[in-house]
Short mmCIF file of C-alpha atoms and ligand atoms in Angstrom, two decimals:
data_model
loop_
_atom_site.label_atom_id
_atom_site.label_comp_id
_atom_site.label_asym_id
_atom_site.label_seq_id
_atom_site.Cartn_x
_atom_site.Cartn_y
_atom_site.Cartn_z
CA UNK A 25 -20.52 -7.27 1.07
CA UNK A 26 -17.15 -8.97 2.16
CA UNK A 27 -14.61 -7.48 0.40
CA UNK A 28 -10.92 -8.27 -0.10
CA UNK A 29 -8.28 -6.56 -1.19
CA UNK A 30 -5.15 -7.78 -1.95
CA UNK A 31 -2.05 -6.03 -3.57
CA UNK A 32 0.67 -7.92 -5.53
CA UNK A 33 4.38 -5.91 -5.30
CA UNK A 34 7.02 -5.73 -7.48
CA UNK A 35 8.38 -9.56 -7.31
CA UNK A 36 5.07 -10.74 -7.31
CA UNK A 37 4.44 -9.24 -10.87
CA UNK A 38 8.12 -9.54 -11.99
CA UNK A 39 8.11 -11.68 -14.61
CA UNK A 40 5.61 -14.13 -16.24
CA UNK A 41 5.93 -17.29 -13.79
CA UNK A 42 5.48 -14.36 -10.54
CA UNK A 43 2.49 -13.12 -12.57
CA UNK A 44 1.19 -16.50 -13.27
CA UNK A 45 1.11 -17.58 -9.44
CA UNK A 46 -0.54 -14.44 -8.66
CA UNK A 47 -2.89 -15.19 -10.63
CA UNK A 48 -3.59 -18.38 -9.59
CA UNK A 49 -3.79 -17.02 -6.11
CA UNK A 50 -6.56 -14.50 -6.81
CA UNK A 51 -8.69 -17.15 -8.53
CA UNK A 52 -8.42 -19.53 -5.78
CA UNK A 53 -9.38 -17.07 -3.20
CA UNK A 54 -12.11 -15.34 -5.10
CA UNK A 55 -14.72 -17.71 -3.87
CA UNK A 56 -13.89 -17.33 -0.45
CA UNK A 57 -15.01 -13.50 -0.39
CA UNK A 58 -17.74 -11.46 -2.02
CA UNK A 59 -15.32 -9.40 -3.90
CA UNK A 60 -11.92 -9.02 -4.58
CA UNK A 61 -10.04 -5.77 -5.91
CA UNK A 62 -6.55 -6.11 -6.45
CA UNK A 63 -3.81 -3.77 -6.62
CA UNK A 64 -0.36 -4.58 -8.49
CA UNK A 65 2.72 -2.79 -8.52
CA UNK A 66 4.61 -2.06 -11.38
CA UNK A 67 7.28 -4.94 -12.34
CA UNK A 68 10.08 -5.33 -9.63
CA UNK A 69 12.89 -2.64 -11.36
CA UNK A 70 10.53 -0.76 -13.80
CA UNK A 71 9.93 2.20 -11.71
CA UNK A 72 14.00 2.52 -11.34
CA UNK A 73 14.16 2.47 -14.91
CA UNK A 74 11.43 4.69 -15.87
CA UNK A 75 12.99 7.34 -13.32
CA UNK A 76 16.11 6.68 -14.78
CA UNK A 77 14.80 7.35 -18.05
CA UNK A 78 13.35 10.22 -17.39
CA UNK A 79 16.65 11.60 -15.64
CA UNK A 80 19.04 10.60 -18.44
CA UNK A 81 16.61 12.25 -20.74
CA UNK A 82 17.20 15.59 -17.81
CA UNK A 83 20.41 15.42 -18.06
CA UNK A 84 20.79 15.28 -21.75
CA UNK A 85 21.99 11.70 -22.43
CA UNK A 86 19.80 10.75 -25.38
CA UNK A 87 21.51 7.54 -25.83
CA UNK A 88 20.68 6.26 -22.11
CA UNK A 89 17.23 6.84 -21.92
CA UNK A 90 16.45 5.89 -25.36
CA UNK A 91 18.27 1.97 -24.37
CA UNK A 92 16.35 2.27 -21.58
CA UNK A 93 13.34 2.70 -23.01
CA UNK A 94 14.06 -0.28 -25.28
CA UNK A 95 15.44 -2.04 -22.59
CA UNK A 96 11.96 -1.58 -20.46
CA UNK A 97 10.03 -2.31 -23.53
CA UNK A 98 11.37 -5.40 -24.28
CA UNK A 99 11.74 -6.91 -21.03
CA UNK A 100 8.11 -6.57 -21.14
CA UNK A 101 6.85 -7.22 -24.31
CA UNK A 102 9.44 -10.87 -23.45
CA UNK A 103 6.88 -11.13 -20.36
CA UNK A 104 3.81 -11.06 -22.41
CA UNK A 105 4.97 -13.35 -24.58
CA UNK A 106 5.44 -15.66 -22.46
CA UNK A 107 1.96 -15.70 -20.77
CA UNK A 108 0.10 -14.88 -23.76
CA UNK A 109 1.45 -16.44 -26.96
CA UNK A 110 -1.05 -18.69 -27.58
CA UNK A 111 -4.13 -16.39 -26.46
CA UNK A 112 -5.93 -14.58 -29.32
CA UNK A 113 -5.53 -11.31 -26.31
CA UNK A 114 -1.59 -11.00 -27.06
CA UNK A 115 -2.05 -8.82 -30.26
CA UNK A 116 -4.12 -6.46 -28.15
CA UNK A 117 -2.24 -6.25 -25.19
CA UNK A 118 1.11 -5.69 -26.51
CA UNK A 119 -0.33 -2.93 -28.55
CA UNK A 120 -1.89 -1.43 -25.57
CA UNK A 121 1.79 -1.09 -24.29
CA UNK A 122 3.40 -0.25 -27.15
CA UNK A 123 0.91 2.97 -26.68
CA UNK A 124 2.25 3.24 -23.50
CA UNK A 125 5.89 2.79 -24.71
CA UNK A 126 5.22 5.49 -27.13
CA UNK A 127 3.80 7.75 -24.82
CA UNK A 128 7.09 7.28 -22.51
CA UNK A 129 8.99 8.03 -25.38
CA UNK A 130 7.72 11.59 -26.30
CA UNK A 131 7.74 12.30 -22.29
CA UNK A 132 11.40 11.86 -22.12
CA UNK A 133 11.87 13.39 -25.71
CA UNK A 134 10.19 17.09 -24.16
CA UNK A 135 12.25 16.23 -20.75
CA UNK A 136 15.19 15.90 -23.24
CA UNK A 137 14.91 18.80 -25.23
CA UNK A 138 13.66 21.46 -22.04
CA UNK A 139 16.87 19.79 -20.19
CA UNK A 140 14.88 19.57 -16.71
CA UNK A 141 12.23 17.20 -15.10
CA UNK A 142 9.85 18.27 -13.00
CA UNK A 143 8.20 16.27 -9.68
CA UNK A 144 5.04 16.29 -11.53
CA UNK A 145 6.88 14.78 -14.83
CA UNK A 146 8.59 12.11 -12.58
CA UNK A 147 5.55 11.31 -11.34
CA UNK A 148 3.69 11.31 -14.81
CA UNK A 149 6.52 9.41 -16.05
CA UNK A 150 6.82 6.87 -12.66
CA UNK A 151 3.30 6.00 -12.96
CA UNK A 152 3.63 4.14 -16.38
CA UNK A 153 4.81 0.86 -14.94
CA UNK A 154 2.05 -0.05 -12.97
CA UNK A 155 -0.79 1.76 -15.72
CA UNK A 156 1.05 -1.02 -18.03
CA UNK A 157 1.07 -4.06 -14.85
CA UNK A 158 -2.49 -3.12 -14.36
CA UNK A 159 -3.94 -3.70 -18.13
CA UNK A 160 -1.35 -7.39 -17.94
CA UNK A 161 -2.65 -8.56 -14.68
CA UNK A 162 -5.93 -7.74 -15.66
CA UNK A 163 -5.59 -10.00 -18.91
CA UNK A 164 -4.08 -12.84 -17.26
CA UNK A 165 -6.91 -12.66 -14.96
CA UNK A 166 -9.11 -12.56 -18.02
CA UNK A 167 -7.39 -15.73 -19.51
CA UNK A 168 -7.69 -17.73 -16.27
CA UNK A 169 -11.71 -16.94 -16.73
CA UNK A 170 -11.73 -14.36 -13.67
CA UNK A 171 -13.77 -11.68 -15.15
CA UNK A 172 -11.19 -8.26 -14.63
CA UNK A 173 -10.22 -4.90 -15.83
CA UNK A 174 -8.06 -2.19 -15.04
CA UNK A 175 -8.99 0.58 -13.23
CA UNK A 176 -6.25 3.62 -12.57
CA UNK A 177 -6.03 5.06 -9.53
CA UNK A 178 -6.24 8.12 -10.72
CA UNK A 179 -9.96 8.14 -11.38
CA UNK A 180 -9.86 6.87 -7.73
CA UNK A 181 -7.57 8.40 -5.65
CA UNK A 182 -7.37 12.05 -5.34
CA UNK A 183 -4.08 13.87 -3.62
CA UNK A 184 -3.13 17.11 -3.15
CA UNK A 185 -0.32 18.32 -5.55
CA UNK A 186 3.12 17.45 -3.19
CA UNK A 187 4.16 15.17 -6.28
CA UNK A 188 6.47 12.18 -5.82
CA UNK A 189 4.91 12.21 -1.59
CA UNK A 190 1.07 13.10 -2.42
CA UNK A 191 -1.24 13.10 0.65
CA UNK A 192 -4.37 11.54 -0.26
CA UNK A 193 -7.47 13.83 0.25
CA UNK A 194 -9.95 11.00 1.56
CA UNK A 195 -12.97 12.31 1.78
CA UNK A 196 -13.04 13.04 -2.05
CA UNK A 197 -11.40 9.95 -2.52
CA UNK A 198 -14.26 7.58 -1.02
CA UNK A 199 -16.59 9.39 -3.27
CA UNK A 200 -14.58 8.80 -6.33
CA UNK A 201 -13.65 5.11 -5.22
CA UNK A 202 -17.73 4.34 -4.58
CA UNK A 203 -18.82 6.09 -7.95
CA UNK A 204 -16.17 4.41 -10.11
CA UNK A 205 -15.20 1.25 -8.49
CA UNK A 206 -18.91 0.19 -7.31
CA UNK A 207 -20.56 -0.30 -10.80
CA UNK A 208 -17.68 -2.61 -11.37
CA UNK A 209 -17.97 -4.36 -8.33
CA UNK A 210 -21.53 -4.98 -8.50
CA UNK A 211 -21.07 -6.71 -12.29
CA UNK A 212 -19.11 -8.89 -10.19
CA UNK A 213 -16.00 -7.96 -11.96
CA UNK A 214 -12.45 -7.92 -10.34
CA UNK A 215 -10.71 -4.95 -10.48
CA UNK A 216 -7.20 -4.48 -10.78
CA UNK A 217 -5.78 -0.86 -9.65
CA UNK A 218 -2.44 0.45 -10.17
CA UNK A 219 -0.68 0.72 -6.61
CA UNK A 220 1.41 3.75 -6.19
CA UNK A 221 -0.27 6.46 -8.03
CA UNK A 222 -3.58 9.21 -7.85
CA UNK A 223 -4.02 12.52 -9.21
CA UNK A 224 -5.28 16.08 -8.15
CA UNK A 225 -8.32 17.51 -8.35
CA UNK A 226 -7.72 18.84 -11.53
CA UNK A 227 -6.75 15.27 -12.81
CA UNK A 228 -2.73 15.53 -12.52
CA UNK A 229 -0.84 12.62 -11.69
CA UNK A 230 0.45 11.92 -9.14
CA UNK A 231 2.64 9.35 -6.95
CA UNK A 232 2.22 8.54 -2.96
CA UNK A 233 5.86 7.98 -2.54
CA UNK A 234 7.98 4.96 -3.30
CA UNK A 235 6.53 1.72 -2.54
CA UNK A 236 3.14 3.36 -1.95
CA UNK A 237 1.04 0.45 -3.65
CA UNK A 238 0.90 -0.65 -0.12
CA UNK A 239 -0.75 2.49 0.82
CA UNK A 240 -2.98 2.60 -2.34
CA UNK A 241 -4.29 -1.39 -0.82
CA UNK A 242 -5.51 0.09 2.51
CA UNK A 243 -6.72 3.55 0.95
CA UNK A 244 -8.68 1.20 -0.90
CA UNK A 245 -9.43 -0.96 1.79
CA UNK A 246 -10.80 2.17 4.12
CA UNK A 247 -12.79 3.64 1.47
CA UNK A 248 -14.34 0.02 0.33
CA UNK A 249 -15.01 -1.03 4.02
CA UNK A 250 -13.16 -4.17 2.92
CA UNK A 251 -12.85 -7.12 5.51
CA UNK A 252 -9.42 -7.42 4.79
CA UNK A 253 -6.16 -6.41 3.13
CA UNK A 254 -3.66 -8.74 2.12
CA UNK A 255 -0.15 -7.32 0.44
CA UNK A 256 1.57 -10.13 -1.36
CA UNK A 257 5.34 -9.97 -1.13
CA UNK A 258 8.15 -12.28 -1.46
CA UNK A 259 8.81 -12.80 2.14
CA UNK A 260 7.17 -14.94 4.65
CA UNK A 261 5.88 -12.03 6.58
CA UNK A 262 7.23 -9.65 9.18
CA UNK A 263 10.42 -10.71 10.56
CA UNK A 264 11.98 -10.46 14.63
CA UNK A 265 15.08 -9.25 12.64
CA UNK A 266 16.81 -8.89 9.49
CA UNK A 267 17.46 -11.92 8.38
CA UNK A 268 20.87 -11.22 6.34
CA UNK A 269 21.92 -10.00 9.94
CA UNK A 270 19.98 -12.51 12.16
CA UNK A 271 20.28 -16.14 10.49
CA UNK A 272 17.50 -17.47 12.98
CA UNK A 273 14.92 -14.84 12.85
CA UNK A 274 11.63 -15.34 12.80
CA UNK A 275 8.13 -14.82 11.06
CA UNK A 276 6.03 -13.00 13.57
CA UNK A 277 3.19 -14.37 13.31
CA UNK A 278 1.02 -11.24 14.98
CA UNK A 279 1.46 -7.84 15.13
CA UNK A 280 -0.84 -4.79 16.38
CA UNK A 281 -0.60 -1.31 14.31
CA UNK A 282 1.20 -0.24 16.87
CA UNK A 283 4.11 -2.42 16.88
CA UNK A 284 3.95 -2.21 12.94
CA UNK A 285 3.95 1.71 12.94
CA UNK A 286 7.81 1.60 14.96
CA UNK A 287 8.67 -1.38 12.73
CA UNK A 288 7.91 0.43 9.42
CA UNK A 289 9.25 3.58 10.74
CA UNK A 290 12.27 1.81 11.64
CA UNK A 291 13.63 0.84 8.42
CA UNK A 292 12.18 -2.83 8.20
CA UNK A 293 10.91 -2.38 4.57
CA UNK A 294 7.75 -4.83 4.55
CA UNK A 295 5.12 -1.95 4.51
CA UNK A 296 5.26 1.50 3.04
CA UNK A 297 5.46 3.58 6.43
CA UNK A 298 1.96 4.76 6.05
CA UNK A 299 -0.09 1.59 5.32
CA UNK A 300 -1.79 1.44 8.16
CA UNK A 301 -2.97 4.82 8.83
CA UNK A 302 -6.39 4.52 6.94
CA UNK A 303 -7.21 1.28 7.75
CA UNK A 304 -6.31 1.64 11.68
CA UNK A 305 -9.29 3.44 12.48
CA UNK A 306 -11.57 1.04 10.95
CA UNK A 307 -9.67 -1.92 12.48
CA UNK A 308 -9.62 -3.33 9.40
CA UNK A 309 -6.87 -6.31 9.46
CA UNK A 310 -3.59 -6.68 7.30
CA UNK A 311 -2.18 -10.06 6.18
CA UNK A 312 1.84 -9.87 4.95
CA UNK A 313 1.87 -12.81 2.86
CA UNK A 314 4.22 -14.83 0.56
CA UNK A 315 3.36 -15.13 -3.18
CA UNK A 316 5.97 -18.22 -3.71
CA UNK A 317 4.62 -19.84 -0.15
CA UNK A 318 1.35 -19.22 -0.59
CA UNK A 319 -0.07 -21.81 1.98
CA UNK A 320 2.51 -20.20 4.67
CA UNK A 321 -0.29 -18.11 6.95
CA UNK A 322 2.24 -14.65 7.24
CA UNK A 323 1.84 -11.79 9.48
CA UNK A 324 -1.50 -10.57 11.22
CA UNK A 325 -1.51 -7.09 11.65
CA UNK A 326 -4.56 -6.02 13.71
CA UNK A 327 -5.80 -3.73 16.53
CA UNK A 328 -6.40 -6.51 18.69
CA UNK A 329 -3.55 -8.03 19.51
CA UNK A 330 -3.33 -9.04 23.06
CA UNK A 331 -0.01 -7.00 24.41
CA UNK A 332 2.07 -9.54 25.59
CA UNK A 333 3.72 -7.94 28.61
CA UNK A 334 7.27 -8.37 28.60
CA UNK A 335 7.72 -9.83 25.02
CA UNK A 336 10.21 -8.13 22.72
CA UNK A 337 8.31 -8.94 19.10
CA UNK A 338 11.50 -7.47 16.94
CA UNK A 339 14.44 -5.35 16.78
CA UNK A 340 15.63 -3.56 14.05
CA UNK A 341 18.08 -0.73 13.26
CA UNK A 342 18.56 2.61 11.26
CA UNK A 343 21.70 3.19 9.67
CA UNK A 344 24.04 5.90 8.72
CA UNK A 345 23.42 8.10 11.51
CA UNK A 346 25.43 11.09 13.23
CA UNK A 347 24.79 11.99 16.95
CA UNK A 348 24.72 15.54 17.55
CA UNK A 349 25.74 17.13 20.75
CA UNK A 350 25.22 20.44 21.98
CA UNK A 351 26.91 21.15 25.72
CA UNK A 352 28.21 23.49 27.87
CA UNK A 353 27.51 24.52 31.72
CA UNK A 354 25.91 28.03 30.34
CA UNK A 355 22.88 26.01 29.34
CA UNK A 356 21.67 24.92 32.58
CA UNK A 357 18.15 26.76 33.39
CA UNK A 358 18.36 28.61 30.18
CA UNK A 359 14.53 28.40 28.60
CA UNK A 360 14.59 27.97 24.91
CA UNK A 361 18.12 26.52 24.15
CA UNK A 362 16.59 23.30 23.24
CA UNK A 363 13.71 25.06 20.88
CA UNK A 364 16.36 26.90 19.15
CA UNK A 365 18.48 23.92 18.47
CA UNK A 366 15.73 21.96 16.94
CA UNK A 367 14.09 25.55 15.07
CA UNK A 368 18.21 25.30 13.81
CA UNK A 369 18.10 21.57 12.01
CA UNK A 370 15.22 21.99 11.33
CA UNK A 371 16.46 25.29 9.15
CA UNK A 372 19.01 23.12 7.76
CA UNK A 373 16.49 20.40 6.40
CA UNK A 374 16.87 17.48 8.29
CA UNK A 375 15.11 15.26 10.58
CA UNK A 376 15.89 14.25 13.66
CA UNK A 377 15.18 10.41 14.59
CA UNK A 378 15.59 10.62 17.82
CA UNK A 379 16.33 12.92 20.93
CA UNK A 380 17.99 12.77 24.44
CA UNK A 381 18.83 15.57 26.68
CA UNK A 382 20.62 15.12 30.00
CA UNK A 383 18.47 16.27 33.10
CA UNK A 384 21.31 18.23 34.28
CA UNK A 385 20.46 20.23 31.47
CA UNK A 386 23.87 20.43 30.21
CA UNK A 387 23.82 18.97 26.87
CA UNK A 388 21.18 18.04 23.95
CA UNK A 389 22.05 15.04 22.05
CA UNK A 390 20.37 13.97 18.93
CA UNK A 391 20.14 11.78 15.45
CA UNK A 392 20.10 12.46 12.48
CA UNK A 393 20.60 11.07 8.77
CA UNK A 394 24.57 11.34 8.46
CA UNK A 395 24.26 13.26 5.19
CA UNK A 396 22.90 16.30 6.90
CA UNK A 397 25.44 16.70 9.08
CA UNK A 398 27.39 19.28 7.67
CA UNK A 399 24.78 21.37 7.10
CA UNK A 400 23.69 20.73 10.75
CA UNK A 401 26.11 21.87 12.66
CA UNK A 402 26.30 24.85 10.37
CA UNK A 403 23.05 26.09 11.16
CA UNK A 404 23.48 25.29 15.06
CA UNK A 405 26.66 27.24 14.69
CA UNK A 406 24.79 30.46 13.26
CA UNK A 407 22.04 30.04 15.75
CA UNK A 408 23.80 29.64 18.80
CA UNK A 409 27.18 32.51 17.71
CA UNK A 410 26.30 34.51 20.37
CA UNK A 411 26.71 31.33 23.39
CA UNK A 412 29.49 30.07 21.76
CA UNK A 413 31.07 33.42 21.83
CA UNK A 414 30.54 34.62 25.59
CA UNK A 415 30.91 30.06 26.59
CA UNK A 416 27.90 29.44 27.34
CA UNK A 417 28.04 26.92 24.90
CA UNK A 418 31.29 25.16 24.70
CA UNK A 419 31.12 22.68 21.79
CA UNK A 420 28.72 21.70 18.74
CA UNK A 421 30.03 18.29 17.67
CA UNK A 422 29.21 15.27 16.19
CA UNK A 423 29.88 11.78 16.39
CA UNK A 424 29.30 10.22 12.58
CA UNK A 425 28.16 7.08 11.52
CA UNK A 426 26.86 5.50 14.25
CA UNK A 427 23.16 3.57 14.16
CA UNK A 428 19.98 3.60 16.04
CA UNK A 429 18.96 -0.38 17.48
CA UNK A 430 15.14 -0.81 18.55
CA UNK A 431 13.65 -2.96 20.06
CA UNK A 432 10.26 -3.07 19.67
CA UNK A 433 7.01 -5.01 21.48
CA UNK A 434 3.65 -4.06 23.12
CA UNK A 435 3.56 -3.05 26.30
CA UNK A 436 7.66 -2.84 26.79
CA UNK A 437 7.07 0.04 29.01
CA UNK A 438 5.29 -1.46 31.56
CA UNK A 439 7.40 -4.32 32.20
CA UNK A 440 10.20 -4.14 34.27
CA UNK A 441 12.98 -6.41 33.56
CA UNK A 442 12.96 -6.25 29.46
CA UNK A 443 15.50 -3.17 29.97
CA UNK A 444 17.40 -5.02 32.28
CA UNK A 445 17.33 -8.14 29.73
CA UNK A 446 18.22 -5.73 26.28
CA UNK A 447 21.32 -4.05 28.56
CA UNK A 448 22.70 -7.27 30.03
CA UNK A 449 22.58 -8.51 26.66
CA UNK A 450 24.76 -5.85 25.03
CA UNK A 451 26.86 -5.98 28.42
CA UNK A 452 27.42 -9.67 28.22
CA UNK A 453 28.58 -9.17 24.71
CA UNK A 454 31.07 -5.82 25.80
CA UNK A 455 28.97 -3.55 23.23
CA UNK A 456 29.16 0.40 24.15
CA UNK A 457 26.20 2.09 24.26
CA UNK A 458 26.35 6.08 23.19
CA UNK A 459 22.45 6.98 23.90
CA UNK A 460 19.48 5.69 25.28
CA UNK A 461 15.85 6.54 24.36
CA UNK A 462 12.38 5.42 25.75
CA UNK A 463 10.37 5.63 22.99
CA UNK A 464 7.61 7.98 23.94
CA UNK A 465 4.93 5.51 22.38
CA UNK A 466 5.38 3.38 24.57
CA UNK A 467 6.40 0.30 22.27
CA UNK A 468 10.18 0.93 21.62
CA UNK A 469 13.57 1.23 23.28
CA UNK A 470 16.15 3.17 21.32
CA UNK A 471 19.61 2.74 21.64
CA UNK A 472 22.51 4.03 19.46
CA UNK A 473 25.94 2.15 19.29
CA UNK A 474 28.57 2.56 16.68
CA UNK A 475 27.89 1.01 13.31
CA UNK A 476 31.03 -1.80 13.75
CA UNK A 477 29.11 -2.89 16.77
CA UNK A 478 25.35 -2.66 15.26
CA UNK A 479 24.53 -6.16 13.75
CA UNK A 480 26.21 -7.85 16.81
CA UNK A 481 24.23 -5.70 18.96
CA UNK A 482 21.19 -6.93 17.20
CA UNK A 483 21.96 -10.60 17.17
CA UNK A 484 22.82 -10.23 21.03
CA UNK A 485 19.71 -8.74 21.78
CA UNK A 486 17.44 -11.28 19.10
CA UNK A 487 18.74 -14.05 21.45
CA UNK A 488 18.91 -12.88 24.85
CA UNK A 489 15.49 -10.70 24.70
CA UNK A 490 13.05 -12.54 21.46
CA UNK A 491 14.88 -16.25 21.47
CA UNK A 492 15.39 -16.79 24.74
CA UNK A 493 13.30 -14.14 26.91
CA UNK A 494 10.14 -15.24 25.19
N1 LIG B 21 6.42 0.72 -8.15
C1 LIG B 21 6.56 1.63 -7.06
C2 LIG B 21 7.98 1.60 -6.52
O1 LIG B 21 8.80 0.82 -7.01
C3 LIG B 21 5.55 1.40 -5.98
C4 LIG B 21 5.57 0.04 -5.32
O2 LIG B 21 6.17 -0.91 -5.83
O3 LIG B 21 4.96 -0.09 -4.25
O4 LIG B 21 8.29 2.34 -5.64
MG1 MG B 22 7.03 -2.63 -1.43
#
């Protein structure tokens, strides 16, 4: 059976003309494929507001999260309206929110009068929006005579318990998915699962992480052994660059999971980071498409890409960095300096993005969100009181808000020259760099400059190394 799955976000389900084209897409498509499932994301702004809700209600502010409530409720009940006042399903439907409404009421109500939310509240609470976007989408697919219902994802997907970042336990999961989502499938009905959410074993909500209906598509699309997964956004695909920084970038029109994996890592917020993960192993393909330029073919994300050698395919940037530097001539030949350092931010609770250590063995530098760094060089301080103390180690210190540029393509590594072409860029264009990295996956260059220099470091390198060196 060729099977398609395709998952609608936020602006794609926004409001009734977003639903509408949706819509319209999944009924022109459904001929071309055996089956379709789809997968829809709450509203664009309804998980903010359901969190918020729930907070307000945390906090104590009654007034808040009851407006909120009322705000969310209408906004949606104005939605349905709109698509359904004519059908003899609107009665129905609204009511089957209104329940939902109700039941997001006396959440926040017990969050209001315990004072506290829990993880597992937030995500009992977060997972509302698309259990309510689910039973719409489903009736609008109804009304356009595409035979549909709604199927949670929590009688699918099964997670451990980290709420709010569940890890999705997939063996169990392709059981549940084949005994629940088959029978449908074989009635020749088109399913439409909430993105975003799952639940324990024991049946407990719970919520892969924010913008995790992309992840709920290719969990989907692993477990079904689906030909294909296509995530509807509101952009034309994966871009060289960020187009509010780069006026001319471009859609790239291929990509392998590779490439993808340092892009989504990197910041570039078309995929949830972990997307591909179930459906690389199955080389199953992923289309980034455009819901409001439907006809536009998008990004190809695939195993097979051909690595072009020498071509840059984007560059992007993390923000809001510090660089950390540990140094002093008492390090040199000392085993275990650079374990304890890490063992130390680690301590404080912070990642590190990315690493570089002299190979005269006389200082560590590293990145890491700026927010941490306080705590940071706290912890290093504690660890390392004893080298500080007798020199060893003559200065902790950070350099704060500085940014991480990458430049990312298949098979960077093994051509010579694109260094040469990234550098000269930045050179040409008098831009300091702080620190280099190879990335050790061999698809990405690191660099870090200082954040007044960042978005003309990335437009400098967009032309000299994707525009021009292509
Ligand atoms: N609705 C969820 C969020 O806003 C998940 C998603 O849209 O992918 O994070
Ligand atoms: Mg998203």
């Amino acid at each position: 059976m060729k099977i398609l799955v395709m998952k609608f976000g936020g602006t794609s389900v926004g409001n009734a003309e977003a639903l509408r084209q949706s819509a319209t897409i999944v009924k022109k498509y459904l001929p071309q494929w055996d089956r379709v499932v789809v997968v829809v994301s709450a509203m664009s702004g309804v998980t903010d507001m359901l969190l918020k809700s729930a907070q307000s209600a945390a906090s104590g502010d009654e007034r808040t999260y009851q407006e909120t409530i009322a705000e969310l409720r209408s906004r949606q009940a104005g939605e349905i309206a709109a698509l359904f006042y004519k059908s003899s399903r609107h009665a129905q439907l609204q009511a089957t929110i209104d329940k939902y409404i109700e039941d997001l009421n006396a959440f926040c109500h017990s969050v209001y009068i315990i004072g506290e939310v829990t993880p597992r509240g937030l995500d009992m609470i977060a997972s509302l929006g698309e259990r309510m976007n689910a039973r719409i989408f489903a009736a609008l697919l109804n009304e356009y005579e595409v035979k549909s219902s709604a199927v949670d994802a929590t009688e699918l997907i099964v997670t451990d318990n980290t709420f709010q970042d569940a890890v999705p336990l997939m063996a169990e999961t392709r059981e549940k998915v084949k005994k629940n989502l088959g029978p449908l499938l074989e009635k020749g009905v088109t399913p439409v699962v909430t993105g975003f959410i799952g639940a324990t074993r024991e049946g407990i909500t719970t919520t892969l992480g924010r913008g995790g209906s992309d992840y709920t598509a290719s969990i989907l699309g692993d477990c079904l052994d689906a030909a294909e997964v296509w995530t509807w956004t509101d952009v034309d695909g994966v871009m060289t660059a960020d187009p509010r920084v780069v006026p001319d970038a471009l859609v790239i029109p291929e990509l392998s999971f590779n490439e993808v994996g340092e892009l989504a890592y990197f910041g570039a917020k078309v995929l949830h980071p972990k997307t591909i993960r179930p459906i690389i192993e199955r080389s199953i393909p992923l289309w980034v498409k455009n819901t409001f330029n439907p006809d536009f073919p998008g990004t190809r994300i695939s195993q097979e890409r051909a690595s072009v050698p020498g071509k840059v395919t984007a560059v992007t940037t993390i923000k809001q960095l510090s660089l950390v530097t540990v140094e002093g001539r008492g390090m040199l030949g000392v085993p275990g300096i650079a374990a304890r350092t890490f063992a130390a931010v680690a301590r404080a609770g912070a990642s590190v993005l990315m690493i570089s250590q002299a190979s005269s063995e006389q200082s560590i530098c590293f990145l890491i969100p700026m927010q941490a760094v306080g705590r940071v060089i706290q912890s290093l301080e504690q660890e390392m009181a004893l080298e500080l103390s007798r020199c060893d180690i003559d200065r902790i210190w950070a350099q704060n808000d500085v940014v991480i540029v990458t430049v990312i393509g298949a098979g960077l590594r093994q051509t010579p020259g694109v260094s040469a072409l990234v550098f000269g860029a930045l050179g040409k264009a008098g831009i300091n760099v702080i620190a280099i990295a190879q990335g050790s996956s061999e698809y990405s260059i690191s660099l870090v400059v200082e954040s007044g220099n960042a978005d003309e470091a990335v437009r400098q390198i967009h032309r000299e190394a994707i525009l021009n060196g292509s």
